[in-house]
Short mmCIF file of C-alpha atoms in Angstrom, two decimals:
data_model
loop_
_atom_site.label_atom_id
_atom_site.label_comp_id
_atom_site.label_asym_id
_atom_site.label_seq_id
_atom_site.Cartn_x
_atom_site.Cartn_y
_atom_site.Cartn_z
CA MET A 1 35.35 151.44 79.76
CA LYS A 2 34.34 152.69 76.31
CA ASN A 3 31.35 151.51 74.33
CA GLU A 4 31.47 151.52 70.55
CA LEU A 5 28.81 150.41 68.08
CA TYR A 6 29.58 148.50 64.86
CA ASP A 7 27.56 146.97 62.07
CA ALA A 8 29.90 143.98 61.93
CA LEU A 9 32.55 142.74 64.35
CA LEU A 10 34.92 140.09 63.01
CA VAL A 11 37.04 138.03 65.38
CA GLY A 12 40.29 136.84 63.81
CA SER A 13 42.37 138.42 61.06
CA GLY A 14 42.92 135.44 58.78
CA THR A 15 41.75 134.96 55.21
CA MET A 16 38.15 134.19 56.16
CA SER A 17 37.50 137.26 58.29
CA THR A 18 39.41 139.50 55.90
CA THR A 19 37.45 138.19 52.91
CA LEU A 20 34.16 138.85 54.70
CA ALA A 21 35.29 142.36 55.67
CA THR A 22 36.35 143.02 52.07
CA LEU A 23 33.02 141.85 50.65
CA LEU A 24 31.05 143.95 53.13
CA ASN A 25 33.21 147.00 52.50
CA GLU A 26 32.84 146.62 48.75
CA LEU A 27 29.09 146.12 49.02
CA ASP A 28 28.58 149.08 51.34
CA PRO A 29 31.56 151.28 52.34
CA THR A 30 29.46 152.96 55.05
CA LEU A 31 29.20 149.76 57.14
CA ARG A 32 31.17 150.16 60.34
CA ILE A 33 33.44 147.13 60.66
CA ALA A 34 35.82 146.16 63.46
CA MET A 35 38.35 143.33 63.26
CA ILE A 36 39.74 141.91 66.51
CA GLU A 37 43.04 139.99 66.50
CA GLY A 38 44.72 138.46 69.55
CA LEU A 39 48.23 138.61 68.10
CA ASP A 40 50.30 141.69 67.30
CA ASP A 41 49.84 141.40 63.53
CA VAL A 42 47.35 139.96 61.09
CA ALA A 43 47.46 136.55 59.36
CA GLN A 44 49.91 134.98 61.79
CA GLU A 45 48.19 131.66 62.51
CA SER A 46 46.79 129.30 59.84
CA THR A 47 46.88 132.02 57.17
CA SER A 48 50.64 132.52 57.48
CA GLY A 49 52.52 131.31 54.43
CA TRP A 50 54.56 128.84 56.49
CA ASN A 51 51.50 127.39 58.20
CA ASN A 52 49.49 126.15 55.19
CA ALA A 53 50.07 124.41 51.88
CA GLY A 54 49.40 127.52 49.80
CA THR A 55 48.16 125.29 47.03
CA GLY A 56 45.17 127.34 46.08
CA HIS A 57 43.07 124.22 46.49
CA ALA A 58 41.43 123.78 43.12
CA ALA A 59 41.15 119.97 43.44
CA TYR A 60 43.48 119.53 40.47
CA CYS A 61 45.99 117.40 42.36
CA GLU A 62 44.59 116.57 45.82
CA LEU A 63 43.64 112.90 45.63
CA ASN A 64 41.64 112.98 48.88
CA TYR A 65 39.03 115.13 47.10
CA THR A 66 38.33 112.27 44.65
CA PRO A 67 37.70 109.21 46.83
CA GLN A 68 36.73 105.75 45.62
CA ASN A 69 33.40 104.29 46.67
CA ASP A 70 32.77 100.72 47.77
CA LYS A 71 32.71 99.63 44.11
CA GLY A 72 36.08 101.22 43.44
CA GLU A 73 34.55 104.04 41.37
CA VAL A 74 36.14 107.48 41.61
CA ASP A 75 33.77 110.19 42.84
CA ILE A 76 34.72 113.67 41.54
CA SER A 77 31.71 115.56 42.96
CA LYS A 78 33.67 117.15 45.82
CA ALA A 79 36.45 118.14 43.42
CA LEU A 80 33.90 119.88 41.21
CA ASP A 81 32.48 121.85 44.15
CA ILE A 82 35.93 122.92 45.34
CA ASN A 83 37.12 123.92 41.89
CA ALA A 84 34.02 126.03 41.25
CA ALA A 85 34.46 127.70 44.65
CA PHE A 86 38.12 128.45 43.91
CA GLU A 87 37.11 130.16 40.67
CA LEU A 88 35.04 132.60 42.77
CA SER A 89 38.13 133.40 44.84
CA LEU A 90 40.12 134.08 41.68
CA GLN A 91 37.38 136.41 40.46
CA LEU A 92 37.39 138.48 43.65
CA TRP A 93 41.19 138.77 43.71
CA SER A 94 41.13 139.70 40.04
CA HIS A 95 38.58 142.44 40.74
CA LEU A 96 40.64 143.78 43.65
CA VAL A 97 43.76 143.91 41.45
CA ARG A 98 41.90 145.81 38.73
CA THR A 99 40.57 148.37 41.21
CA GLY A 100 43.92 148.86 42.93
CA SER A 101 42.91 147.25 46.23
CA LEU A 102 45.53 144.54 45.79
CA PRO A 103 49.15 145.00 44.64
CA GLU A 104 50.97 143.36 41.75
CA PRO A 105 49.62 139.77 41.72
CA ALA A 106 53.09 138.18 41.81
CA GLN A 107 53.35 139.43 45.38
CA PHE A 108 50.77 136.86 46.47
CA ILE A 109 49.97 134.42 43.62
CA ASN A 110 52.18 132.63 41.10
CA SER A 111 51.73 130.00 38.41
CA THR A 112 52.82 126.60 39.70
CA PRO A 113 51.75 123.35 38.00
CA HIS A 114 49.58 121.08 40.13
CA CYS A 115 50.57 117.42 39.77
CA SER A 116 49.41 114.11 41.18
CA PHE A 117 51.95 111.30 41.33
CA VAL A 118 51.49 107.63 42.22
CA TRP A 119 53.37 104.36 41.85
CA GLY A 120 52.29 100.73 41.83
CA GLU A 121 49.75 99.11 39.53
CA LYS A 122 46.74 99.61 41.80
CA ASN A 123 47.44 103.31 42.32
CA VAL A 124 48.17 103.82 38.63
CA ALA A 125 44.77 102.31 37.79
CA PHE A 126 43.13 104.69 40.27
CA LEU A 127 44.84 107.76 38.83
CA ARG A 128 44.01 106.71 35.28
CA ASP A 129 40.32 106.39 36.19
CA ARG A 130 40.43 109.72 38.02
CA TYR A 131 41.96 111.42 35.00
CA HIS A 132 39.39 110.00 32.58
CA GLN A 133 36.53 111.28 34.71
CA MET A 134 37.97 114.69 35.48
CA SER A 135 39.41 115.55 32.07
CA THR A 136 36.02 115.17 30.39
CA HIS A 137 34.53 117.93 32.56
CA HIS A 138 34.99 121.54 31.42
CA LEU A 139 36.27 122.66 34.83
CA PHE A 140 39.27 120.37 34.44
CA GLU A 141 39.88 120.93 30.76
CA GLY A 142 43.59 120.90 30.01
CA MET A 143 44.58 118.23 32.53
CA GLU A 144 47.43 116.05 31.24
CA TYR A 145 48.13 112.42 32.10
CA SER A 146 51.05 110.09 31.49
CA GLU A 147 52.40 106.71 32.50
CA ASP A 148 55.54 107.30 30.46
CA PRO A 149 58.52 107.74 32.84
CA GLN A 150 60.22 110.11 30.38
CA VAL A 151 57.19 112.41 30.29
CA VAL A 152 56.80 112.29 34.05
CA GLU A 153 60.49 113.11 34.37
CA ARG A 154 60.01 116.27 32.30
CA TRP A 155 57.22 117.33 34.65
CA MET A 156 59.04 116.50 37.90
CA PRO A 157 62.73 115.59 37.32
CA LEU A 158 63.76 115.32 40.96
CA ILE A 159 60.98 112.86 41.72
CA MET A 160 62.06 110.53 38.92
CA ASN A 161 65.79 110.85 39.61
CA GLY A 162 67.00 107.57 41.13
CA ARG A 163 63.63 105.81 40.93
CA ASP A 164 63.35 102.13 39.94
CA PRO A 165 62.72 102.19 36.17
CA GLN A 166 60.67 98.96 36.40
CA GLU A 167 58.18 100.43 38.86
CA PRO A 168 54.86 101.49 37.28
CA VAL A 169 54.26 105.23 37.75
CA ALA A 170 51.62 107.69 36.64
CA ALA A 171 51.08 111.42 36.97
CA THR A 172 48.62 114.13 36.08
CA ARG A 173 49.55 117.74 35.49
CA MET A 174 47.53 120.94 35.42
CA SER A 175 49.68 123.79 34.15
CA ARG A 176 47.33 126.55 35.36
CA GLY A 177 47.80 125.58 39.00
CA THR A 178 48.81 128.25 41.48
CA ASP A 179 50.89 128.86 44.56
CA ILE A 180 49.36 131.40 46.91
CA ASP A 181 51.00 133.23 49.79
CA PHE A 182 47.82 133.65 51.80
CA GLY A 183 49.67 135.62 54.42
CA ALA A 184 50.78 138.24 51.89
CA LEU A 185 47.33 138.25 50.26
CA THR A 186 45.54 138.77 53.56
CA ARG A 187 47.90 141.51 54.72
CA ALA A 188 47.35 143.34 51.43
CA MET A 189 43.58 143.06 51.81
CA VAL A 190 43.75 144.38 55.37
CA ASN A 191 45.97 147.29 54.26
CA SER A 192 43.32 148.18 51.69
CA LEU A 193 40.56 147.98 54.31
CA LYS A 194 42.52 150.26 56.62
CA ARG A 195 42.14 153.03 54.06
CA SER A 196 38.40 153.03 54.76
CA PRO A 197 37.30 155.35 57.60
CA ALA A 198 34.56 152.83 58.46
CA PHE A 199 37.05 150.03 59.22
CA ARG A 200 38.96 149.55 62.46
CA LEU A 201 41.66 146.98 63.15
CA ILE A 202 42.29 146.18 66.84
CA LEU A 203 45.47 144.11 67.38
CA GLY A 204 46.85 142.40 70.48
CA THR A 205 43.35 142.10 71.87
CA ARG A 206 41.34 139.04 72.85
CA VAL A 207 37.62 138.52 73.33
CA GLN A 208 36.73 137.89 76.97
CA ASP A 209 32.94 138.03 76.94
CA LEU A 210 30.32 137.57 74.25
CA LYS A 211 26.66 138.08 75.08
CA GLN A 212 23.52 139.07 73.18
CA ASP A 213 21.36 141.68 74.90
CA ASP A 214 17.59 142.02 74.91
CA ASN A 215 17.71 144.23 71.81
CA GLY A 216 19.50 141.55 69.81
CA LEU A 217 22.81 143.42 69.84
CA TRP A 218 26.02 141.65 70.76
CA GLN A 219 27.99 142.98 73.71
CA VAL A 220 31.63 141.97 73.21
CA GLY A 221 34.11 142.51 76.01
CA VAL A 222 37.75 142.57 74.87
CA ARG A 223 41.07 142.92 76.67
CA ASN A 224 44.41 144.20 75.40
CA THR A 225 46.99 141.50 76.14
CA ALA A 226 49.83 143.99 76.73
CA THR A 227 48.14 146.75 78.73
CA ALA A 228 45.21 144.81 80.24
CA GLU A 229 42.96 147.64 79.07
CA THR A 230 39.37 146.51 78.57
CA LEU A 231 36.96 147.66 75.93
CA ASN A 232 33.28 146.98 75.34
CA LEU A 233 32.14 146.79 71.73
CA THR A 234 28.54 146.59 70.58
CA SER A 235 27.76 145.06 67.22
CA ARG A 236 24.71 144.14 65.22
CA PHE A 237 26.54 141.17 63.73
CA VAL A 238 29.48 139.05 64.91
CA PHE A 239 31.59 136.69 62.83
CA LEU A 240 33.86 134.20 64.55
CA GLY A 241 36.67 133.44 62.10
CA ALA A 242 39.48 132.73 64.53
CA GLY A 243 40.50 129.34 63.15
CA GLY A 244 41.19 126.98 66.03
CA GLY A 245 40.09 129.71 68.44
CA THR A 246 36.56 129.79 67.04
CA LEU A 247 35.06 126.91 69.02
CA PRO A 248 35.69 128.42 72.51
CA LEU A 249 34.23 131.74 71.32
CA LEU A 250 31.22 130.00 69.80
CA GLN A 251 30.64 128.33 73.16
CA LYS A 252 30.86 131.73 74.89
CA SER A 253 28.07 133.00 72.65
CA ALA A 254 25.69 130.43 74.15
CA ILE A 255 23.60 130.23 70.96
CA GLU A 256 21.65 126.99 70.85
CA GLU A 257 23.10 126.10 67.45
CA ALA A 258 26.54 125.68 69.09
CA SER A 259 25.41 122.82 71.30
CA GLY A 260 27.01 119.46 70.58
CA TYR A 261 30.04 120.78 68.69
CA GLY A 262 33.55 119.85 69.70
CA GLY A 263 37.02 120.06 68.21
CA PHE A 264 39.72 117.49 67.40
CA PRO A 265 43.08 119.29 67.07
CA VAL A 266 45.73 118.07 64.63
CA SER A 267 49.18 119.62 64.50
CA GLY A 268 51.51 119.58 61.54
CA GLN A 269 55.17 119.84 60.61
CA TRP A 270 57.12 120.40 57.39
CA LEU A 271 60.45 119.25 56.14
CA ILE A 272 61.98 122.40 54.59
CA CYS A 273 64.78 122.21 52.04
CA LYS A 274 67.90 124.27 52.74
CA ASP A 275 69.73 123.54 49.46
CA PRO A 276 69.29 126.30 46.82
CA LYS A 277 70.07 123.94 43.92
CA THR A 278 67.38 121.46 44.97
CA ILE A 279 64.87 124.28 45.47
CA ALA A 280 65.61 125.65 42.01
CA ALA A 281 65.32 122.24 40.35
CA HIS A 282 61.70 121.61 41.38
CA SER A 283 58.81 123.81 40.23
CA ALA A 284 55.52 122.08 40.91
CA LYS A 285 53.16 120.97 43.64
CA VAL A 286 53.19 117.19 43.63
CA TYR A 287 50.53 115.42 45.68
CA GLY A 288 50.43 111.70 46.41
CA LYS A 289 48.12 109.29 48.19
CA PRO A 290 47.89 109.52 52.00
CA ALA A 291 49.22 106.76 54.20
CA LEU A 292 46.67 104.28 55.55
CA GLY A 293 44.90 105.86 58.53
CA ALA A 294 46.22 109.36 57.83
CA PRO A 295 43.78 112.29 58.12
CA PRO A 296 42.98 114.16 54.88
CA MET A 297 45.06 117.20 55.81
CA SER A 298 48.15 114.95 55.93
CA VAL A 299 48.18 114.07 52.23
CA PRO A 300 51.93 114.09 51.37
CA HIS A 301 53.10 116.66 48.88
CA LEU A 302 56.38 118.08 47.63
CA ASP A 303 55.47 121.70 47.49
CA THR A 304 57.08 124.57 45.59
CA ARG A 305 56.24 127.76 47.49
CA VAL A 306 56.87 131.48 47.12
CA ILE A 307 56.66 133.02 50.60
CA ASP A 308 57.43 136.69 51.16
CA GLY A 309 58.90 136.75 47.66
CA GLU A 310 61.35 133.87 48.20
CA LYS A 311 61.07 130.45 46.55
CA ALA A 312 60.99 127.54 48.98
CA LEU A 313 60.54 123.77 48.87
CA LEU A 314 58.53 121.96 51.53
CA PHE A 315 57.49 118.36 52.09
CA GLY A 316 54.76 117.12 54.38
CA PRO A 317 52.83 117.90 56.35
CA PHE A 318 53.56 115.36 59.04
CA ALA A 319 50.60 115.16 61.38
CA GLY A 320 50.84 115.15 65.14
CA PHE A 321 48.66 115.07 68.20
CA THR A 322 48.24 118.01 70.54
CA THR A 323 45.52 119.48 72.70
CA LYS A 324 46.21 123.03 71.48
CA PHE A 325 43.61 124.67 69.25
CA LEU A 326 46.06 127.30 67.97
CA LYS A 327 49.76 127.16 67.16
CA GLN A 328 50.26 129.82 69.82
CA GLY A 329 47.52 128.37 72.01
CA SER A 330 47.43 126.44 75.28
CA VAL A 331 47.51 122.71 76.01
CA LEU A 332 44.33 123.34 77.99
CA ASP A 333 42.39 124.41 74.87
CA MET A 334 40.80 121.02 74.25
CA PRO A 335 40.02 120.15 77.90
CA ASN A 336 38.50 123.60 78.42
CA SER A 337 36.20 123.09 75.43
CA ILE A 338 34.41 120.12 77.00
CA ARG A 339 30.76 120.86 77.83
CA PRO A 340 27.84 118.66 78.89
CA GLY A 341 26.38 119.08 75.40
CA ASN A 342 29.48 117.80 73.57
CA LEU A 343 30.81 115.26 76.08
CA ARG A 344 29.08 112.27 74.49
CA PRO A 345 30.04 113.27 70.93
CA LEU A 346 33.65 113.70 72.05
CA ILE A 347 33.73 110.32 73.78
CA THR A 348 32.14 108.42 70.89
CA VAL A 349 34.45 110.07 68.35
CA GLY A 350 37.43 109.21 70.53
CA LEU A 351 36.38 105.56 70.78
CA LYS A 352 35.68 105.28 67.05
CA ASN A 353 38.96 106.93 66.06
CA MET A 354 41.54 105.24 68.26
CA ASP A 355 43.49 104.22 65.15
CA LEU A 356 43.68 107.86 64.10
CA THR A 357 44.86 108.92 67.55
CA ARG A 358 47.54 106.23 67.57
CA TYR A 359 48.60 107.30 64.08
CA LEU A 360 48.95 110.94 65.16
CA ILE A 361 50.96 110.03 68.24
CA LYS A 362 53.21 107.79 66.13
CA GLU A 363 53.72 110.68 63.68
CA THR A 364 54.70 112.98 66.54
CA LEU A 365 57.36 110.53 67.76
CA GLN A 366 59.02 110.07 64.36
CA SER A 367 62.76 110.62 64.05
CA HIS A 368 64.34 112.84 61.40
CA HIS A 369 65.54 109.70 59.64
CA SER A 370 62.04 108.22 59.43
CA ARG A 371 60.64 111.48 58.08
CA MET A 372 63.38 111.54 55.47
CA GLU A 373 62.45 107.99 54.47
CA SER A 374 58.93 109.26 53.79
CA LEU A 375 60.37 112.08 51.72
CA ARG A 376 62.53 109.65 49.74
CA GLN A 377 59.37 107.94 48.48
CA TYR A 378 58.90 111.16 46.48
CA LEU A 379 62.48 112.36 46.25
CA PRO A 380 64.71 109.25 46.08
CA GLN A 381 67.98 111.24 46.17
CA ALA A 382 67.02 113.42 49.16
CA ASN A 383 69.95 114.23 51.46
CA ASP A 384 69.25 114.24 55.22
CA GLN A 385 71.55 117.21 55.75
CA GLN A 386 69.66 119.41 53.31
CA TRP A 387 66.31 119.27 55.09
CA SER A 388 65.17 120.56 58.47
CA LEU A 389 61.94 120.27 60.44
CA ALA A 390 59.59 123.20 61.13
CA ASP A 391 56.14 123.49 62.68
CA ALA A 392 53.21 124.05 60.36
CA GLY A 393 49.81 125.41 61.33
CA GLN A 394 47.31 123.99 63.77
CA ARG A 395 44.02 122.55 62.51
CA VAL A 396 40.91 121.78 64.53
CA GLN A 397 38.59 119.26 62.89
CA VAL A 398 34.88 119.50 63.61
CA ILE A 399 33.16 117.06 65.93
CA LYS A 400 29.40 117.33 65.67
CA ARG A 401 26.52 115.59 67.35
CA ASP A 402 24.50 113.28 65.13
CA SER A 403 20.78 112.44 65.31
CA LYS A 404 21.46 109.71 67.89
CA GLY A 405 23.42 112.03 70.17
CA ASN A 406 26.76 110.47 69.25
CA GLY A 407 29.60 112.26 67.51
CA SER A 408 31.01 112.28 64.01
CA LEU A 409 34.42 113.59 62.98
CA GLU A 410 34.28 115.93 59.98
CA PHE A 411 37.27 116.96 57.86
CA GLY A 412 35.72 119.84 55.94
CA THR A 413 34.53 123.31 56.92
CA GLU A 414 31.21 124.10 58.51
CA MET A 415 29.38 127.38 58.94
CA ILE A 416 27.18 127.76 62.01
CA ALA A 417 24.78 130.68 62.36
CA SER A 418 22.35 131.75 65.04
CA LYS A 419 18.66 131.50 64.28
CA ASP A 420 18.35 135.29 63.94
CA GLY A 421 21.44 135.55 61.71
CA SER A 422 23.21 137.95 64.05
CA LEU A 423 26.18 135.64 64.68
CA ALA A 424 28.07 133.24 62.42
CA ALA A 425 31.08 131.04 63.01
CA LEU A 426 33.29 128.98 60.72
CA LEU A 427 34.72 125.72 62.02
CA GLY A 428 37.05 123.21 60.36
CA ALA A 429 40.04 123.41 58.06
CA SER A 430 40.15 121.92 54.58
CA PRO A 431 39.98 123.29 51.90
CA GLY A 432 40.02 126.49 53.92
CA ALA A 433 41.39 129.76 52.55
CA SER A 434 41.09 128.73 48.90
CA ILE A 435 37.29 128.76 49.08
CA ALA A 436 37.02 131.78 51.37
CA VAL A 437 34.83 133.75 48.95
CA LYS A 438 32.26 130.96 48.60
CA ALA A 439 32.24 130.41 52.37
CA MET A 440 31.73 134.10 53.09
CA LEU A 441 28.99 134.39 50.47
CA ASP A 442 27.21 131.68 52.45
CA VAL A 443 27.59 133.83 55.57
CA LEU A 444 26.14 136.85 53.74
CA ALA A 445 23.22 134.82 52.41
CA ARG A 446 22.38 133.62 55.89
CA CYS A 447 23.09 136.72 57.95
CA PHE A 448 22.51 139.63 55.53
CA SER A 449 19.62 138.12 53.59
CA ARG A 450 17.64 141.38 53.34
CA GLN A 451 20.57 143.34 51.94
CA MET A 452 21.46 140.52 49.55
CA GLN A 453 18.09 141.07 47.84
CA LEU A 454 18.82 144.75 47.17
CA ASP A 455 19.57 145.70 43.58
CA SER A 456 22.60 147.70 44.70
CA TRP A 457 24.16 144.66 46.39
CA LYS A 458 23.32 142.36 43.49
CA GLU A 459 24.93 144.77 41.03
CA ARG A 460 28.06 145.08 43.16
CA LEU A 461 28.32 141.32 43.54
CA GLN A 462 28.01 140.88 39.78
CA VAL A 463 30.88 143.34 39.29
CA MET A 464 33.11 141.60 41.81
CA LEU A 465 32.07 138.06 40.92
CA PRO A 466 30.86 137.71 37.32
CA SER A 467 29.74 134.13 37.95
CA TYR A 468 27.77 134.99 41.09
CA GLY A 469 24.50 133.04 40.99
CA ILE A 470 25.67 130.88 38.08
CA SER A 471 26.83 127.26 38.42
CA LEU A 472 30.24 126.91 36.84
CA ILE A 473 29.84 123.17 37.23
CA ASP A 474 26.90 123.22 34.82
CA ASP A 475 27.63 126.24 32.62
CA ALA A 476 30.69 125.57 30.48
CA GLU A 477 30.12 128.62 28.30
CA HIS A 478 30.11 131.02 31.23
CA LEU A 479 33.30 129.45 32.59
CA GLN A 480 35.00 130.17 29.27
CA GLN A 481 33.88 133.78 29.59
CA VAL A 482 35.11 134.45 33.14
CA ARG A 483 38.14 132.20 33.69
CA PRO A 484 40.45 133.78 31.06
CA LEU A 485 40.04 137.27 32.51
CA SER A 486 40.78 136.09 36.05
CA LEU A 487 43.89 134.24 34.94
CA THR A 488 45.11 137.09 32.76
CA THR A 489 44.53 139.78 35.39
CA LEU A 490 46.35 137.72 38.02
CA GLY A 491 49.30 137.10 35.72
CA LEU A 492 48.57 133.39 35.47
CA ALA A 493 48.01 133.32 31.69
CA LYS A 494 48.93 135.41 28.70
CA ALA A 495 46.28 137.81 27.45
CA THR A 496 44.24 136.44 24.56
CA PRO A 497 41.52 137.95 22.38
CA GLN A 498 39.03 135.79 24.27
CA ALA A 499 40.09 137.06 27.69
CA ILE A 500 37.32 139.67 27.66
CA ASN A 501 34.20 138.62 25.81
CA PRO A 502 31.28 140.71 24.60
CA VAL A 503 29.03 139.47 27.39
CA SER A 504 31.37 140.52 30.18
CA GLN A 505 32.73 143.71 28.61
CA SER A 506 29.74 145.71 29.75
CA VAL A 507 30.39 144.62 33.33
CA TYR A 508 34.14 145.17 33.40
CA ALA A 509 33.85 148.52 31.69
CA HIS A 510 32.38 149.84 34.95
CA PRO A 511 34.57 148.51 37.79
CA GLU A 512 33.08 151.01 40.23
CA LEU A 513 29.30 151.11 40.02
CA PRO A 514 27.84 153.90 42.16
CA LEU A 515 26.54 152.90 45.55
CA ALA A 516 23.37 154.23 47.08
CA PRO A 517 23.93 157.50 48.96
CA ALA A 518 24.55 157.28 52.67
CA ASN A 519 21.05 158.52 53.50
CA ASP A 520 19.39 155.82 51.39
CA THR A 521 18.57 153.33 54.16
CA SER A 522 17.24 150.80 51.68
CA ALA A 523 20.77 150.00 50.57
CA VAL A 524 23.07 150.56 53.52
CA SER A 525 23.43 149.41 57.10
CA PRO A 526 20.45 148.49 59.28
CA THR A 527 18.78 151.07 61.42
CA PRO A 528 19.97 151.21 65.05
CA ASP A 529 17.21 148.88 66.24
CA GLU A 530 17.66 146.36 63.42
CA CYS A 531 20.15 143.49 63.35
CA PRO A 532 21.32 141.99 60.04
CA ARG A 533 19.12 138.97 60.66
CA SER A 534 18.05 136.35 58.21
CA GLN A 535 14.54 137.02 56.98
CA ALA A 536 12.29 134.53 55.27
#
């Protein structure tokens, strides 16, 4: 059995782990990084283009990010946070394109308008209020709104074709929306990482044991699924970014911060269009309001996609109930995750969410005809023969213990880190890959706090992310400086004289600032007896 030492070991090869590996490699190319993936290729679970919405969640169209409070008022605070986080992702991808680490942007990101569509007077009133609040904020500048059926028809002709002309409708449209093939993006990022001698990708291998030794180092036992060969890896820092597989690994770590956490798995399915004419006739992502009792990840949308270079049209996702934590997982995943520390939270969440469970089971038992009836609410002329059902990705929602020892069901993402900062894990699903950069910056702040204070790291972060440390929610002027360059570099907007402004020219004129030399220990990896712990 071999023993190899790494500065960072990342479990899972999806967008989250790959983004963290990319940030670390950009900040310090001498850091020794290993990525462990249980499948035979990267980005095959939730990151795969067929397993997620690919919306590039910017909160332009997703109505579940702008809920109404008890007074009926629309709250856009979550939408602001998500949009600002998505801008950071655009900035990193833009930087990687400029430096040649990512290929031609059209291979992974394409302009696709983001639209919201509702019908009925009550829903129209909601969307009108939402538009008025969002359109006055600089992050959502450019959002369009209409209750005119002819205008809505220009935006989404198939949706208006065959609809009752007397029915009140309303729609918003954001032309700078995107479609993202996160599978293609992640594979390209991994291919770039593989060019670094300090990076190692280990496929077809699963983590068996995870234990911290007396020196604070993590001893990680892994096993090749094909050959049964075992390997022992030692790492100063471990990141668990295995999607639905994260919770069992977090429990293996035995850190006290993991106590009380559980997982509630939700499966998904798409209706996929097989008719080329229908696919060609729709070019937008159109989101509606979720059905009563539906979980947030089941917000219905008619979704133009470009996956592996081919245009596709999907509708869904239809939720379902399963005990698997991964699409290629086991039905024993959920039962095996039960521990004394999370038993009460699991039971209380189950009792409080019986309606949700019944809803998911009902969704699972739907016929093709009933699913098509759901589609026809958005596409009145939909033909049953032109659509087929396919499995989408698996999502595991977070169950956490509250102050009373009971459980609460969370539908966002949550980062958990050990007290010493030597291990971090990401649980949850939405908004997921779209905010990967913001999520991984949070990991760096918690687990590499000493290095994040170094001038060399700060300079590199400013090059990669021009708005790092600046609130795009509050600073409209800075947004106008950084957004045009991101959009132009990624092929999402035509170049304009304002795309590069005098303030940012000095930064972008030097895409490769020099790093500290390898023997400068103040700016590179920790010494052998030092973990990348959080320091006050």
